[in-house]
């Protein structure tokens, strides 16, 4: 009896959900495309708010949270502000060229996007102008490049290599492991950099902040800090690079900031 | 009579990084013309485009330029490769160096550790695979790795330095360019490295790279950077944090 009631409730909910889905077309537009292994996925954006999640499959999936189709009276016309063509019905343009998949905005006011990519794809994200929205990436397992100007960058549970630069958007990176496939480098001008590494990560760390401080709870073996370098830095107004090895050394992780602090922590 | 304004416009676009490989090729040829007006002669000299230098008889010959590198058996070579072909060549040379380093310096290896014929074949294959990979375009990570290795190569030759300079000016990734500034600071004794660091101030638009260059040149006490620094102050789009550092550095240098 109870079971039947539950089934009934479930059916009712499903029905409601279906009704909702029918009533609100365009609420979550979706586009899918197959990606070959190790392919470079390049995202260039201006205004969209991006969340990028890795998944085990081999498809690129773009989900627009609040996509609005062009007005009916624009039918047969082309937009002038956006030269990229919306060929996905999500407000994004996807082009495959020279072994790369290039994703660009194709509408004047893009909203929130969830882009799901194969975890082993190479990913490059670039904020094209000042004043764009933030970037969040979760779970990637290959080379990851992020070029930010003002966008806050959050990379969660990534393995690297990670190559990130920002002018004034804070950078937070949580490494699930530190890939030994190549060097990682994170740099910023006026944004805080906060990095968490597994306590067992093997790395050669090159750390510098011109006017900020570097805080850590990692067991670092500092290799050098010669007095000569220190006296030279007086002229440049900067502090020298601290080189240290972690767990006997491994791939190079360079972190540099001009005017902010760097936080390096065990996770 | 050639319209030199078109050439100036092309040059302007070259500095903005907007020119295509074909246009750069064209620009290079145009700047070698004998009837070059004085301002363009100066630009050609600034760009260190070797042929142009030869034509306008710059006080510094290519030989004089390369001499301080004191290379055993390395004849000064004038490289005329442009565009991505040049980048690939540069990247290959960097990787070859990295490769050689990775092998730990053949001279120092005891006889019993010399690579066997099979190992050599494997190494050659690895090298050709690397070249194949580079022809398809090296990834940002590979370029960063190559610059990192080049930064600590004990005997950097002229070609390596030119590759690093090219990377500093034109690599599309800020971090790779930053790493190139750092790598080149290790070769500060070479005059063309210092000149390139100064020249790059006029090319870079990213505040991070601009600041790294300014800090580097200030650390070197490079007074010749002052005119270029003053020129930067005229750029209305210069970020405030960079402007501040430029002012500070000018006062430290003069």
Coordinates of C-alpha atoms in Angstrom, one line a residue:
Chain A
X1 CA 0.0 0.0 0.0
X2 CA 2.8 2.4 1.1
X3 CA 4.8 1.4 -1.9
X4 CA 2.0 2.2 -4.2
X5 CA 1.6 5.6 -2.6
X6 CA 5.2 6.3 -3.2
X7 CA 5.0 5.3 -6.8
X8 CA 2.0 7.5 -7.2
X9 CA 3.9 10.4 -5.7
X10 CA 6.8 9.8 -7.9
X11 CA 4.6 9.6 -11.0
X12 CA 3.0 12.8 -9.9
X13 CA 6.3 14.5 -9.5
X14 CA 7.5 13.2 -12.9
X15 CA 4.4 14.5 -14.4
X16 CA 4.9 17.9 -12.8
X17 CA 8.5 18.0 -13.9
X18 CA 7.5 17.1 -17.5
X19 CA 4.9 19.8 -17.4
X20 CA 7.5 22.3 -16.2
X21 CA 9.9 21.3 -18.9
X22 CA 7.3 21.7 -21.5
X23 CA 6.2 25.1 -20.1
X24 CA 9.7 26.5 -20.1
X25 CA 11.4 25.7 -23.3
X26 CA 14.8 27.3 -23.6
X27 CA 15.4 27.1 -19.9
X28 CA 18.4 24.7 -20.4
X29 CA 19.4 24.6 -24.0
X30 CA 22.0 21.9 -24.7
X31 CA 24.5 21.1 -27.4
X32 CA 26.7 18.0 -27.8
X33 CA 29.7 17.2 -29.9
X34 CA 32.2 14.4 -29.8
X35 CA 35.8 15.3 -28.9
X36 CA 38.8 13.2 -29.9
X37 CA 41.4 12.3 -27.2
X38 CA 43.9 14.9 -26.2
X39 CA 42.2 17.5 -28.5
X40 CA 42.6 21.2 -27.5
X41 CA 39.4 22.9 -26.5
X42 CA 39.7 26.7 -26.7
X43 CA 37.2 28.9 -25.0
X44 CA 37.3 32.7 -25.7
X45 CA 34.7 34.7 -23.8
X46 CA 33.7 38.3 -23.1
X47 CA 30.7 38.3 -20.8
X48 CA 29.4 34.8 -20.1
X49 CA 29.6 33.2 -16.7
X50 CA 31.4 29.9 -17.2
X51 CA 31.5 26.8 -15.1
X52 CA 33.5 24.0 -16.8
X53 CA 33.2 20.5 -15.5
X54 CA 35.2 17.5 -16.5
X55 CA 33.4 14.2 -17.2
X56 CA 34.5 10.7 -18.1
X57 CA 32.8 10.7 -21.5
X58 CA 34.1 11.9 -24.9
X59 CA 31.7 14.6 -25.6
X60 CA 31.7 18.4 -25.3
X61 CA 28.3 19.4 -23.8
X62 CA 27.3 23.0 -23.7
X63 CA 24.3 23.8 -21.4
X64 CA 23.0 27.4 -21.4
X65 CA 21.1 28.1 -18.2
X66 CA 19.3 31.2 -19.3
X67 CA 19.5 31.3 -23.1
X68 CA 17.2 33.6 -24.9
X69 CA 16.7 33.0 -28.6
X70 CA 17.0 36.0 -30.9
X71 CA 13.6 37.7 -31.4
X72 CA 11.3 36.4 -34.1
X73 CA 11.6 39.5 -36.1
X74 CA 15.4 38.9 -36.4
X75 CA 14.7 35.9 -38.5
X76 CA 16.7 35.9 -41.7
X77 CA 19.0 38.7 -40.4
X78 CA 22.4 38.4 -38.9
X79 CA 23.7 40.1 -35.8
X80 CA 26.4 42.8 -36.3
X81 CA 28.0 42.9 -32.8
X82 CA 28.8 39.2 -32.9
X83 CA 30.5 37.9 -35.9
X84 CA 30.6 34.4 -34.4
X85 CA 27.7 32.4 -35.6
X86 CA 25.5 30.6 -33.1
X87 CA 25.6 27.2 -34.6
X88 CA 24.6 25.4 -31.3
X89 CA 21.4 27.1 -30.4
X90 CA 22.9 27.9 -27.0
X91 CA 24.2 31.4 -27.8
X92 CA 27.7 29.9 -28.4
X93 CA 29.6 29.3 -31.6
X94 CA 31.6 26.0 -31.9
X95 CA 34.2 25.6 -34.7
X96 CA 36.6 22.8 -35.3
X97 CA 39.8 24.0 -36.9
X98 CA 43.4 22.8 -37.1
X99 CA 42.8 20.1 -34.5
X100 CA 41.3 22.6 -32.1
X101 CA 37.7 23.2 -31.0
X102 CA 37.1 26.9 -30.6
X103 CA 34.1 28.0 -28.5
X104 CA 33.1 31.6 -28.7
X105 CA 30.1 33.7 -27.6
X106 CA 27.7 34.4 -30.3
X107 CA 25.3 36.8 -28.6
X108 CA 25.4 40.2 -27.1
X109 CA 24.3 39.2 -23.6
X110 CA 25.2 35.6 -22.8
X111 CA 24.2 34.3 -19.4
X112 CA 25.4 31.4 -17.4
X113 CA 26.9 28.3 -19.0
X114 CA 27.8 24.9 -17.9
X115 CA 30.3 23.4 -20.3
X116 CA 31.2 19.8 -19.8
X117 CA 34.4 18.5 -21.4
X118 CA 36.2 15.1 -21.4
X119 CA 38.6 15.1 -18.4
X120 CA 41.6 14.3 -20.5
X121 CA 41.1 17.1 -23.1
X122 CA 43.5 20.0 -23.2
X123 CA 41.6 23.1 -22.2
X124 CA 42.5 26.8 -22.8
X125 CA 40.2 29.6 -21.5
X126 CA 40.7 33.2 -22.3
X127 CA 38.9 36.3 -21.0
X128 CA 39.0 38.5 -24.0
X129 CA 38.4 41.9 -22.4
X130 CA 38.3 43.8 -19.1
X131 CA 35.2 43.3 -17.0
X132 CA 34.1 39.8 -17.9
X133 CA 32.6 37.2 -15.6
X134 CA 34.3 34.6 -13.4
X135 CA 35.7 31.2 -14.5
X136 CA 35.3 28.0 -12.6
X137 CA 36.9 24.7 -13.7
X138 CA 36.4 21.4 -12.0
X139 CA 38.1 18.0 -12.3
X140 CA 40.4 18.4 -15.4
X141 CA 43.2 15.9 -15.8
X142 CA 45.4 17.5 -18.6
X143 CA 47.1 20.7 -19.5
X144 CA 44.9 23.6 -18.5
X145 CA 45.6 27.1 -19.6
X146 CA 43.6 30.1 -18.3
X147 CA 44.2 33.7 -19.3
X148 CA 42.3 36.1 -17.2
X149 CA 42.3 39.9 -16.9
X150 CA 39.8 40.7 -14.2
X151 CA 37.9 37.4 -13.9
X152 CA 38.2 35.5 -10.7
X153 CA 39.6 32.0 -11.5
X154 CA 38.7 29.0 -9.5
X155 CA 40.3 25.6 -10.5
X156 CA 39.0 22.8 -8.3
X157 CA 40.5 19.2 -8.2
X158 CA 42.7 19.7 -11.2
X159 CA 45.9 17.7 -11.8
X160 CA 47.7 20.1 -14.1
X161 CA 49.9 21.1 -15.7
X162 CA 48.2 24.4 -15.0
X163 CA 49.3 27.6 -16.7
X164 CA 47.3 30.6 -15.4
X165 CA 47.7 34.3 -15.6
X166 CA 45.5 37.1 -14.3
X167 CA 45.8 40.8 -13.9
X168 CA 43.4 41.5 -11.1
X169 CA 41.1 38.5 -10.7
X170 CA 41.9 36.3 -7.7
X171 CA 43.2 32.8 -8.4
X172 CA 42.3 29.8 -6.3
X173 CA 43.6 26.4 -7.3
X174 CA 43.0 23.1 -5.6
X175 CA 45.3 20.4 -7.0
X176 CA 44.0 16.8 -6.7
X177 CA 47.6 15.8 -7.5
X178 CA 50.5 17.6 -9.2
X179 CA 51.1 16.2 -12.7
X180 CA 54.7 15.4 -13.5
X181 CA 54.0 15.8 -17.2
X182 CA 55.3 19.4 -17.4
X183 CA 55.8 22.6 -15.5
X184 CA 52.9 24.6 -14.0
X185 CA 53.0 28.4 -13.7
X186 CA 50.6 30.8 -12.1
X187 CA 51.1 34.6 -12.2
X188 CA 49.2 37.7 -11.3
X189 CA 49.6 41.4 -11.0
X190 CA 47.2 42.5 -8.3
X191 CA 45.3 39.4 -7.3
X192 CA 45.7 37.0 -4.5
X193 CA 46.8 33.5 -5.3
X194 CA 45.7 30.7 -3.1
X195 CA 47.0 27.2 -4.0
X196 CA 46.3 23.9 -2.1
X197 CA 48.5 20.9 -2.9
X198 CA 48.3 17.3 -1.6
X199 CA 50.8 17.0 1.3
X200 CA 52.6 14.3 -0.8
X201 CA 53.0 16.3 -4.0
X202 CA 56.4 16.3 -5.5
X203 CA 57.5 19.7 -6.8
X204 CA 60.2 22.2 -7.4
X205 CA 58.7 25.5 -6.2
X206 CA 59.7 28.9 -7.6
X207 CA 57.9 31.5 -5.6
X208 CA 58.0 35.3 -5.7
X209 CA 56.0 38.3 -4.9
X210 CA 57.4 41.8 -5.5
X211 CA 55.6 43.5 -2.6
X212 CA 53.4 40.8 -1.1
X213 CA 54.2 38.0 1.4
X214 CA 54.2 34.3 0.8
X215 CA 52.4 32.2 3.4
X216 CA 52.6 28.4 3.6
X217 CA 52.2 25.3 5.8
X218 CA 54.0 23.0 3.4
X219 CA 57.3 21.3 4.5
X220 CA 59.5 23.2 2.1
X221 CA 63.3 22.7 1.7
X222 CA 64.5 26.1 0.7
X223 CA 67.5 25.8 -1.7
X224 CA 69.0 29.2 -2.0
X225 CA 68.6 32.7 -1.0
X226 CA 72.0 34.3 -1.6
X227 CA 72.7 37.8 -0.2
X228 CA 73.9 39.0 -3.6
X229 CA 70.5 38.6 -5.1
X230 CA 68.9 40.3 -2.1
X231 CA 71.1 43.4 -2.5
X232 CA 70.3 43.6 -6.2
X233 CA 66.6 43.5 -5.6
X234 CA 66.7 46.7 -3.6
X235 CA 67.1 48.6 -6.9
X236 CA 64.2 46.8 -8.6
X237 CA 62.0 47.1 -5.5
X238 CA 61.4 43.4 -5.6
X239 CA 62.2 40.4 -3.5
X240 CA 64.1 37.5 -4.9
X241 CA 62.6 34.2 -6.0
X242 CA 62.5 31.6 -3.4
X243 CA 63.3 28.2 -4.7
X244 CA 62.3 25.2 -2.7
X245 CA 61.7 21.5 -3.2
X246 CA 58.7 19.6 -1.9
X247 CA 59.0 15.9 -1.1
X248 CA 62.3 15.6 -2.8
X249 CA 61.4 17.6 -5.9
X250 CA 59.4 17.0 -9.0
X251 CA 57.8 19.1 -11.8
X252 CA 58.3 22.9 -11.5
X253 CA 55.5 24.9 -10.0
X254 CA 56.2 28.7 -10.5
X255 CA 54.0 31.1 -8.6
X256 CA 54.6 34.9 -9.0
X257 CA 52.7 37.9 -8.0
X258 CA 53.5 41.6 -8.3
X259 CA 51.5 43.3 -5.5
X260 CA 49.6 40.6 -3.7
X261 CA 50.1 37.8 -1.3
X262 CA 50.5 34.1 -2.2
X263 CA 49.0 31.4 0.0
X264 CA 50.3 27.8 -0.4
X265 CA 48.6 25.2 1.7
X266 CA 48.4 21.5 2.3
X267 CA 45.1 20.0 1.5
Chain B
X1 CA 57.8 56.6 -55.6
X2 CA 56.7 54.4 -52.8
X3 CA 54.1 55.5 -50.3
X4 CA 56.0 55.1 -47.1
X5 CA 53.0 55.9 -45.0
X6 CA 51.6 52.5 -45.9
X7 CA 54.9 50.9 -44.7
X8 CA 54.6 52.9 -41.4
X9 CA 51.1 51.7 -41.0
X10 CA 52.1 48.1 -41.6
X11 CA 54.9 48.6 -39.1
X12 CA 52.4 49.9 -36.6
X13 CA 50.3 46.9 -37.0
X14 CA 53.4 44.7 -36.7
X15 CA 54.1 46.2 -33.3
X16 CA 50.4 45.6 -32.4
X17 CA 50.9 41.9 -33.3
X18 CA 48.2 42.1 -35.9
X19 CA 50.2 41.3 -39.1
X20 CA 50.1 38.0 -40.9
X21 CA 53.2 36.0 -41.7
X22 CA 52.9 37.2 -45.3
X23 CA 52.7 40.8 -44.3
X24 CA 55.7 40.4 -42.0
X25 CA 57.6 39.0 -44.9
X26 CA 56.5 41.9 -47.0
X27 CA 57.5 44.4 -44.3
X28 CA 60.9 42.8 -44.0
X29 CA 61.5 43.2 -47.7
X30 CA 60.2 46.8 -47.7
X31 CA 62.5 47.8 -44.9
X32 CA 65.5 46.6 -46.9
X33 CA 64.9 49.0 -49.7
X34 CA 67.8 51.4 -50.4
X35 CA 65.6 54.6 -50.5
X36 CA 64.3 54.0 -47.0
X37 CA 63.5 57.3 -45.2
X38 CA 65.5 58.0 -42.0
X39 CA 62.7 57.2 -39.5
X40 CA 62.1 53.8 -41.1
X41 CA 65.9 53.2 -41.2
X42 CA 65.8 53.7 -37.4
X43 CA 62.9 51.3 -37.1
X44 CA 64.7 48.7 -39.2
X45 CA 67.7 49.0 -37.0
X46 CA 65.6 48.7 -33.9
X47 CA 64.1 45.5 -35.1
X48 CA 67.5 44.0 -35.6
X49 CA 66.5 42.7 -38.9
X50 CA 69.9 41.6 -40.1
X51 CA 69.6 42.3 -43.8
X52 CA 68.2 45.7 -43.2
X53 CA 71.1 46.4 -40.9
X54 CA 73.6 45.4 -43.5
X55 CA 72.1 47.7 -46.0
X56 CA 72.0 50.8 -43.8
X57 CA 75.4 49.9 -42.5
X58 CA 74.6 49.9 -38.8
X59 CA 77.7 50.6 -36.7
X60 CA 77.2 47.1 -35.3
X61 CA 77.9 44.3 -37.8
X62 CA 76.3 41.0 -37.4
X63 CA 79.7 39.6 -36.4
X64 CA 80.2 42.2 -33.8
X65 CA 76.8 41.4 -32.5
X66 CA 77.5 37.7 -32.1
X67 CA 81.2 38.0 -31.0
X68 CA 80.5 38.3 -27.2
X69 CA 78.8 35.0 -27.3
X70 CA 82.2 33.4 -27.8
X71 CA 80.9 30.3 -29.4
X72 CA 83.3 27.5 -30.2
X73 CA 83.0 26.7 -33.9
X74 CA 79.6 28.4 -34.2
X75 CA 79.7 30.7 -37.2
X76 CA 77.4 33.7 -36.8
X77 CA 74.3 32.8 -38.7
X78 CA 71.8 35.3 -39.9
X79 CA 68.4 33.8 -39.6
X80 CA 65.8 34.9 -42.0
X81 CA 63.1 32.5 -41.1
X82 CA 59.9 34.2 -40.2
X83 CA 56.5 33.5 -38.8
X84 CA 55.6 30.2 -37.4
X85 CA 58.3 28.4 -39.3
X86 CA 60.8 30.5 -37.2
X87 CA 58.9 29.6 -34.1
X88 CA 59.0 25.9 -34.9
X89 CA 62.7 26.2 -35.6
X90 CA 63.2 28.0 -32.3
X91 CA 61.2 25.5 -30.4
X92 CA 63.1 22.6 -32.0
X93 CA 66.4 24.1 -31.1
X94 CA 65.2 24.7 -27.5
X95 CA 64.0 21.1 -27.3
X96 CA 67.2 19.8 -28.7
X97 CA 69.1 21.7 -26.0
X98 CA 66.6 20.3 -23.4
X99 CA 67.2 16.9 -24.9
X100 CA 70.9 17.2 -24.7
X101 CA 70.7 18.4 -21.1
X102 CA 68.4 15.5 -20.3
X103 CA 71.2 13.2 -21.5
X104 CA 73.4 14.8 -18.9
X105 CA 76.2 16.1 -21.1
X106 CA 77.8 13.4 -23.3
X107 CA 81.4 14.5 -22.4
X108 CA 81.0 13.8 -18.7
X109 CA 79.4 10.3 -19.1
X110 CA 81.8 7.5 -18.3
X111 CA 82.5 5.0 -21.2
X112 CA 80.3 2.3 -19.8
X113 CA 77.3 4.7 -19.7
X114 CA 77.7 5.8 -23.3
X115 CA 74.4 5.1 -25.2
X116 CA 74.4 1.9 -27.2
X117 CA 73.4 1.8 -30.9
X118 CA 69.9 0.7 -30.0
X119 CA 69.6 3.5 -27.5
X120 CA 70.8 6.0 -30.1
X121 CA 68.3 4.8 -32.6
X122 CA 65.6 5.2 -29.9
X123 CA 66.8 8.6 -29.1
X124 CA 66.8 9.7 -32.7
X125 CA 63.3 8.4 -33.1
X126 CA 62.3 10.3 -30.0
X127 CA 63.8 13.4 -31.4
X128 CA 62.0 13.1 -34.7
X129 CA 58.8 12.4 -32.9
X130 CA 59.4 15.6 -31.0
X131 CA 59.9 17.5 -34.2
X132 CA 56.8 16.0 -35.7
X133 CA 54.9 17.1 -32.6
X134 CA 56.3 20.6 -32.9
X135 CA 55.4 20.9 -36.6
X136 CA 51.8 20.4 -35.5
X137 CA 52.3 23.2 -33.0
X138 CA 53.8 22.9 -29.5
X139 CA 51.4 23.2 -26.6
X140 CA 51.8 26.0 -24.1
X141 CA 53.2 23.5 -21.6
X142 CA 55.8 22.3 -24.0
X143 CA 56.9 25.9 -24.8
X144 CA 57.0 26.7 -21.1
X145 CA 59.1 23.6 -20.5
X146 CA 61.5 24.6 -23.4
X147 CA 62.0 28.1 -22.0
X148 CA 62.5 26.8 -18.5
X149 CA 65.3 24.4 -19.7
X150 CA 66.8 27.1 -21.9
X151 CA 67.0 29.4 -18.8
X152 CA 69.7 27.2 -17.2
X153 CA 71.6 25.9 -20.2
X154 CA 75.2 26.4 -19.4
X155 CA 76.4 27.3 -22.9
X156 CA 73.6 29.2 -24.6
X157 CA 74.4 29.9 -28.2
X158 CA 73.3 32.7 -30.4
X159 CA 70.5 30.8 -31.9
X160 CA 69.1 29.8 -28.5
X161 CA 69.2 33.5 -27.4
X162 CA 67.5 34.6 -30.5
X163 CA 64.8 31.9 -30.0
X164 CA 64.3 33.2 -26.4
X165 CA 64.1 36.8 -27.6
X166 CA 61.5 35.8 -30.2
X167 CA 59.5 34.0 -27.5
X168 CA 59.7 37.0 -25.3
X169 CA 58.4 39.3 -28.0
X170 CA 55.7 37.2 -29.5
X171 CA 54.7 34.1 -27.6
X172 CA 50.9 34.2 -27.2
X173 CA 51.0 33.1 -23.5
X174 CA 51.8 35.6 -20.8
X175 CA 53.5 33.0 -18.6
X176 CA 55.7 31.8 -21.4
X177 CA 56.8 35.4 -22.1
X178 CA 57.3 35.9 -18.3
X179 CA 59.5 32.8 -18.2
X180 CA 61.4 34.2 -21.2
X181 CA 62.1 37.4 -19.3
X182 CA 63.5 35.4 -16.4
X183 CA 65.5 33.1 -18.7
X184 CA 67.0 36.1 -20.6
X185 CA 68.0 37.8 -17.3
X186 CA 70.4 34.8 -16.9
X187 CA 72.1 36.0 -20.1
X188 CA 72.3 39.7 -19.2
X189 CA 76.0 39.9 -20.1
X190 CA 75.0 39.8 -23.8
X191 CA 74.3 43.2 -25.2
X192 CA 71.7 42.0 -27.6
X193 CA 69.8 40.5 -24.7
X194 CA 69.7 43.8 -22.9
X195 CA 68.6 45.6 -26.1
X196 CA 65.9 43.0 -26.6
X197 CA 64.6 43.5 -23.1
X198 CA 64.4 47.3 -23.7
X199 CA 62.9 46.8 -27.2
X200 CA 60.2 44.5 -25.8
X201 CA 58.9 47.3 -23.5
X202 CA 57.5 48.8 -26.7
X203 CA 55.9 45.5 -27.8
X204 CA 54.3 44.2 -24.6
X205 CA 50.8 45.2 -23.6
X206 CA 50.2 42.8 -20.7
X207 CA 50.9 44.5 -17.4
X208 CA 52.4 41.4 -15.9
X209 CA 55.1 41.1 -18.7
X210 CA 55.6 44.9 -18.7
X211 CA 56.3 44.8 -14.9
X212 CA 58.7 41.9 -15.2
X213 CA 60.6 43.7 -17.9
X214 CA 60.8 46.9 -15.9
X215 CA 61.9 45.1 -12.7
X216 CA 64.5 43.2 -14.7
X217 CA 65.9 46.3 -16.4
X218 CA 65.9 48.3 -13.2
X219 CA 67.7 45.4 -11.5
X220 CA 70.3 45.5 -14.2
X221 CA 70.7 49.3 -13.8
X222 CA 70.1 49.6 -17.5
X223 CA 70.1 53.4 -18.1
X224 CA 69.4 52.9 -21.8
X225 CA 65.9 51.8 -21.0
X226 CA 64.9 55.3 -19.8
X227 CA 63.8 56.7 -23.2
X228 CA 61.6 53.7 -23.8
X229 CA 60.2 53.9 -20.3
X230 CA 59.4 57.6 -20.9
X231 CA 57.7 56.6 -24.1
X232 CA 55.5 54.1 -22.2
X233 CA 54.2 57.0 -20.0
X234 CA 52.7 58.5 -23.1
X235 CA 50.5 55.5 -23.7
X236 CA 47.1 56.4 -22.3
X237 CA 46.1 52.8 -21.9
X238 CA 49.0 51.9 -19.6
X239 CA 47.7 50.4 -16.4
X240 CA 48.1 52.5 -13.3
X241 CA 50.2 49.9 -11.5
X242 CA 52.6 49.8 -14.4
X243 CA 52.7 53.6 -14.7
X244 CA 53.7 53.8 -11.1
X245 CA 56.5 51.3 -11.5
X246 CA 57.7 53.1 -14.7
X247 CA 58.0 56.4 -12.8
X248 CA 59.8 54.7 -9.9
X249 CA 62.2 53.0 -12.2
X250 CA 63.0 56.1 -14.2
X251 CA 63.9 57.9 -11.0
X252 CA 66.1 55.0 -9.9
X253 CA 67.8 54.7 -13.2
X254 CA 68.7 58.4 -14.0

